[in-house]
Amino acid sequence: MFKLFFGYLLLSQLVGNPFLALIILLVVLYFLDRRYVGIFPSVTKPLRRRRQISKLRTTIMQNPNDVTAKFDLARLLTERKRYSESKELLTAIVDRYETSAEYWVELGYANLKLGLLSEGEAQMLKGLEINRRAQYGQPYLRLAETFRHTDHDKALYYVSQFQEIQTSSSEAYYLAGSMYKALGRGEDAKRAFAESLAIYRSLPKYKKRQERGWALRSYFAKLR
């Protein structure tokens, strides 16, 4: 922290404007984070997503029978929280994706966000029955989040299912710890954050870049 403050003072002297120096410092920190850590969100991702959505809409307009484009568009619309439109697209292509785990967890998630909990849960579980590791177990966390206020036992069960799949991921244990914390299980949360850090330390170098941001989140969460 001292080095950062010293760097800011030095930069202020060089540019002659403290406000401009702060902006430059923040920009540098952002690019360093995106390159080496990954805590800050990408500022370009929403723009890329909008371009993809526009391109897929054009594709579907030119070829209304392109079910792959419709599925890809539905997933992007879910990311933008446009769940009704996503569900409409997914429902229209059910006959082509009846045996797809990815399809059922996407449709289930859209229904969960639309408040159709029983229908959404059943669809997500159908997808997980087809492939328990669909989306690397993320559907289990989405189910846990859905029920964390109304059914603690069910939420904890889904967290445990997620952990069984992601046994060597700092991200997995950070997310599990966050869920335990939200459920009022403070000691379980601390253990999960500690395990996240332990896993990170055991990873090979090429894997640490991917997990570094989650390890840092776990570190700070463990301190709170």
C-alpha positions as semicolon CSV with decimal commas, in nm:
position;residue;x (nm);y (nm);z (nm)
1;M;0,000;0,000;0,000
2;F;0,288;0,237;0,083
3;K;0,449;0,167;-0,255
4;L;0,121;0,239;-0,427
5;F;0,085;0,571;-0,245
6;F;0,446;0,660;-0,321
7;G;0,389;0,577;-0,686
8;Y;0,083;0,802;-0,689
9;L;0,281;1,094;-0,540
10;L;0,560;1,044;-0,793
11;L;0,312;1,028;-1,079
12;S;0,142;1,346;-0,954
13;Q;0,474;1,526;-0,966
14;L;0,544;1,401;-1,317
15;V;0,208;1,496;-1,472
16;G;0,148;1,800;-1,253
17;N;-0,216;1,708;-1,188
18;P;-0,321;1,486;-0,893
19;F;-0,657;1,398;-1,052
20;L;-0,498;1,296;-1,381
21;A;-0,235;1,098;-1,190
22;L;-0,512;0,908;-1,008
23;I;-0,684;0,822;-1,336
24;I;-0,357;0,700;-1,488
25;L;-0,284;0,492;-1,178
26;L;-0,628;0,333;-1,184
27;V;-0,594;0,250;-1,554
28;V;-0,255;0,089;-1,493
29;L;-0,392;-0,109;-1,198
30;Y;-0,684;-0,225;-1,409
31;F;-0,463;-0,356;-1,688
32;L;-0,228;-0,522;-1,440
33;D;-0,524;-0,688;-1,273
34;R;-0,667;-0,811;-1,604
35;R;-0,325;-0,946;-1,703
36;Y;-0,215;-1,112;-1,380
37;V;-0,507;-1,140;-1,134
38;G;-0,858;-1,111;-1,274
39;I;-1,062;-0,951;-0,995
40;F;-1,189;-0,650;-1,191
41;P;-1,462;-0,720;-1,448
42;S;-1,382;-0,688;-1,816
43;V;-1,499;-0,358;-1,964
44;T;-1,500;-0,504;-2,314
45;K;-1,708;-0,815;-2,244
46;P;-2,049;-0,638;-2,255
47;L;-1,955;-0,481;-2,589
48;R;-1,848;-0,817;-2,732
49;R;-2,170;-0,972;-2,606
50;R;-2,384;-0,704;-2,775
51;R;-2,203;-0,763;-3,104
52;Q;-2,257;-1,139;-3,071
53;I;-2,627;-1,090;-2,999
54;S;-2,666;-0,863;-3,302
55;K;-2,482;-1,111;-3,524
56;L;-2,694;-1,404;-3,402
57;R;-3,018;-1,212;-3,455
58;T;-2,911;-1,148;-3,814
59;T;-2,825;-1,515;-3,861
60;I;-3,165;-1,624;-3,730
61;M;-3,344;-1,370;-3,947
62;Q;-3,169;-1,512;-4,253
63;N;-3,217;-1,873;-4,144
64;P;-3,509;-1,923;-3,899
65;N;-3,426;-2,295;-3,872
66;D;-3,078;-2,241;-3,728
67;V;-3,137;-2,392;-3,382
68;T;-2,771;-2,361;-3,282
69;A;-2,787;-1,984;-3,332
70;K;-3,110;-1,971;-3,129
71;F;-2,952;-2,164;-2,843
72;D;-2,642;-1,944;-2,843
73;L;-2,860;-1,633;-2,850
74;A;-3,069;-1,762;-2,559
75;R;-2,756;-1,810;-2,346
76;L;-2,635;-1,457;-2,422
77;L;-2,977;-1,313;-2,340
78;T;-2,968;-1,496;-2,006
79;E;-2,633;-1,330;-1,935
80;R;-2,803;-0,996;-2,000
81;K;-3,087;-1,096;-1,762
82;R;-3,345;-1,103;-2,039
83;Y;-3,492;-1,426;-1,911
84;S;-3,835;-1,415;-2,076
85;E;-3,686;-1,376;-2,423
86;S;-3,432;-1,647;-2,349
87;K;-3,704;-1,886;-2,233
88;E;-3,911;-1,819;-2,543
89;L;-3,618;-1,913;-2,768
90;L;-3,532;-2,223;-2,566
91;T;-3,889;-2,348;-2,553
92;A;-3,914;-2,324;-2,931
93;I;-3,619;-2,561;-2,986
94;V;-3,691;-2,824;-2,719
95;D;-3,741;-3,101;-2,975
96;R;-3,382;-3,061;-3,098
97;Y;-3,223;-3,052;-2,751
98;E;-3,424;-3,310;-2,558
99;T;-3,110;-3,502;-2,454
100;S;-2,884;-3,200;-2,396
101;A;-2,778;-3,130;-2,037
102;E;-2,672;-2,776;-2,133
103;Y;-3,017;-2,706;-2,273
104;W;-3,206;-2,816;-1,962
105;V;-2,988;-2,625;-1,717
106;E;-3,021;-2,310;-1,930
107;L;-3,398;-2,340;-1,952
108;G;-3,421;-2,425;-1,584
109;Y;-3,215;-2,124;-1,485
110;A;-3,434;-1,891;-1,692
111;N;-3,741;-2,028;-1,514
112;L;-3,577;-1,991;-1,173
113;K;-3,508;-1,624;-1,246
114;L;-3,866;-1,581;-1,364
115;G;-3,989;-1,711;-1,028
116;L;-4,102;-2,052;-1,153
117;L;-3,904;-2,237;-0,890
118;S;-4,050;-2,587;-0,909
119;E;-4,036;-2,597;-1,288
120;G;-3,688;-2,445;-1,302
121;E;-3,547;-2,676;-1,035
122;A;-3,688;-2,985;-1,207
123;Q;-3,541;-2,880;-1,541
124;M;-3,199;-2,808;-1,396
125;L;-3,196;-3,142;-1,217
126;K;-3,296;-3,312;-1,542
127;G;-2,993;-3,156;-1,708
128;L;-2,766;-3,260;-1,422
129;E;-2,906;-3,612;-1,441
130;I;-2,796;-3,625;-1,806
131;N;-2,454;-3,483;-1,718
132;R;-2,372;-3,416;-1,355
133;R;-2,071;-3,206;-1,454
134;A;-2,265;-2,978;-1,689
135;Q;-2,122;-2,625;-1,677
136;Y;-1,863;-2,756;-1,430
137;G;-2,128;-2,797;-1,161
138;Q;-2,235;-2,431;-1,168
139;P;-2,608;-2,524;-1,179
140;Y;-2,577;-2,663;-0,825
141;L;-2,464;-2,321;-0,700
142;R;-2,747;-2,152;-0,886
143;L;-2,992;-2,386;-0,717
144;A;-2,831;-2,320;-0,378
145;E;-2,860;-1,945;-0,435
146;T;-3,227;-1,983;-0,529
147;F;-3,319;-2,166;-0,208
148;R;-3,084;-2,003;0,043
149;H;-3,361;-1,787;0,190
150;T;-3,641;-2,044;0,185
151;D;-3,485;-2,388;0,237
152;H;-3,145;-2,394;0,407
153;D;-3,116;-2,773;0,401
154;K;-3,173;-2,785;0,027
155;A;-2,931;-2,498;-0,032
156;L;-2,660;-2,670;0,172
157;Y;-2,720;-2,995;-0,014
158;Y;-2,667;-2,824;-0,349
159;V;-2,349;-2,659;-0,221
160;S;-2,215;-2,999;-0,117
161;Q;-2,296;-3,141;-0,462
162;F;-2,102;-2,858;-0,624
163;Q;-1,802;-2,923;-0,400
164;E;-1,801;-3,291;-0,493
165;I;-1,754;-3,193;-0,856
166;Q;-1,504;-2,911;-0,806
167;T;-1,256;-3,068;-0,564
168;S;-0,944;-2,889;-0,690
169;S;-1,062;-2,538;-0,769
170;S;-1,004;-2,222;-0,566
171;E;-1,307;-2,072;-0,736
172;A;-1,529;-2,359;-0,624
173;Y;-1,435;-2,327;-0,259
174;Y;-1,465;-1,947;-0,269
175;L;-1,817;-1,975;-0,410
176;A;-1,905;-2,245;-0,160
177;G;-1,766;-2,031;0,123
178;S;-1,972;-1,734;0,007
179;M;-2,282;-1,951;0,008
180;Y;-2,207;-2,086;0,356
181;K;-2,160;-1,728;0,476
182;A;-2,494;-1,624;0,327
183;L;-2,656;-1,918;0,507
184;G;-2,508;-1,812;0,841
185;R;-2,257;-2,099;0,855
186;G;-1,957;-1,885;0,950
187;E;-1,717;-2,165;1,048
188;D;-1,797;-2,365;0,737
189;A;-1,739;-2,051;0,532
190;K;-1,396;-1,993;0,689
191;R;-1,297;-2,354;0,624
192;A;-1,404;-2,323;0,262
193;F;-1,204;-2,001;0,216
194;A;-0,901;-2,163;0,382
195;E;-0,934;-2,465;0,152
196;S;-0,953;-2,230;-0,147
197;L;-0,617;-2,081;-0,046
198;A;-0,463;-2,422;0,021
199;I;-0,571;-2,547;-0,321
200;Y;-0,426;-2,237;-0,487
201;R;-0,087;-2,293;-0,324
202;S;-0,081;-2,651;-0,451
203;L;-0,158;-2,564;-0,813
204;P;0,104;-2,568;-1,091
205;K;0,215;-2,228;-1,223
206;Y;0,009;-2,241;-1,541
207;K;-0,306;-2,298;-1,337
208;K;-0,237;-2,029;-1,075
209;R;-0,300;-1,746;-1,323
210;Q;-0,652;-1,875;-1,375
211;E;-0,725;-1,916;-1,004
212;R;-0,533;-1,620;-0,857
213;G;-0,829;-1,385;-0,845
214;W;-1,040;-1,638;-0,655
215;A;-0,758;-1,703;-0,408
216;L;-0,734;-1,330;-0,336
217;R;-1,109;-1,308;-0,286
218;S;-1,087;-1,601;-0,045
219;Y;-0,803;-1,435;0,144
220;F;-0,997;-1,115;0,204
221;A;-1,322;-1,300;0,277
222;K;-1,142;-1,509;0,539
223;L;-1,023;-1,191;0,714
224;R;-1,373;-1,051;0,749
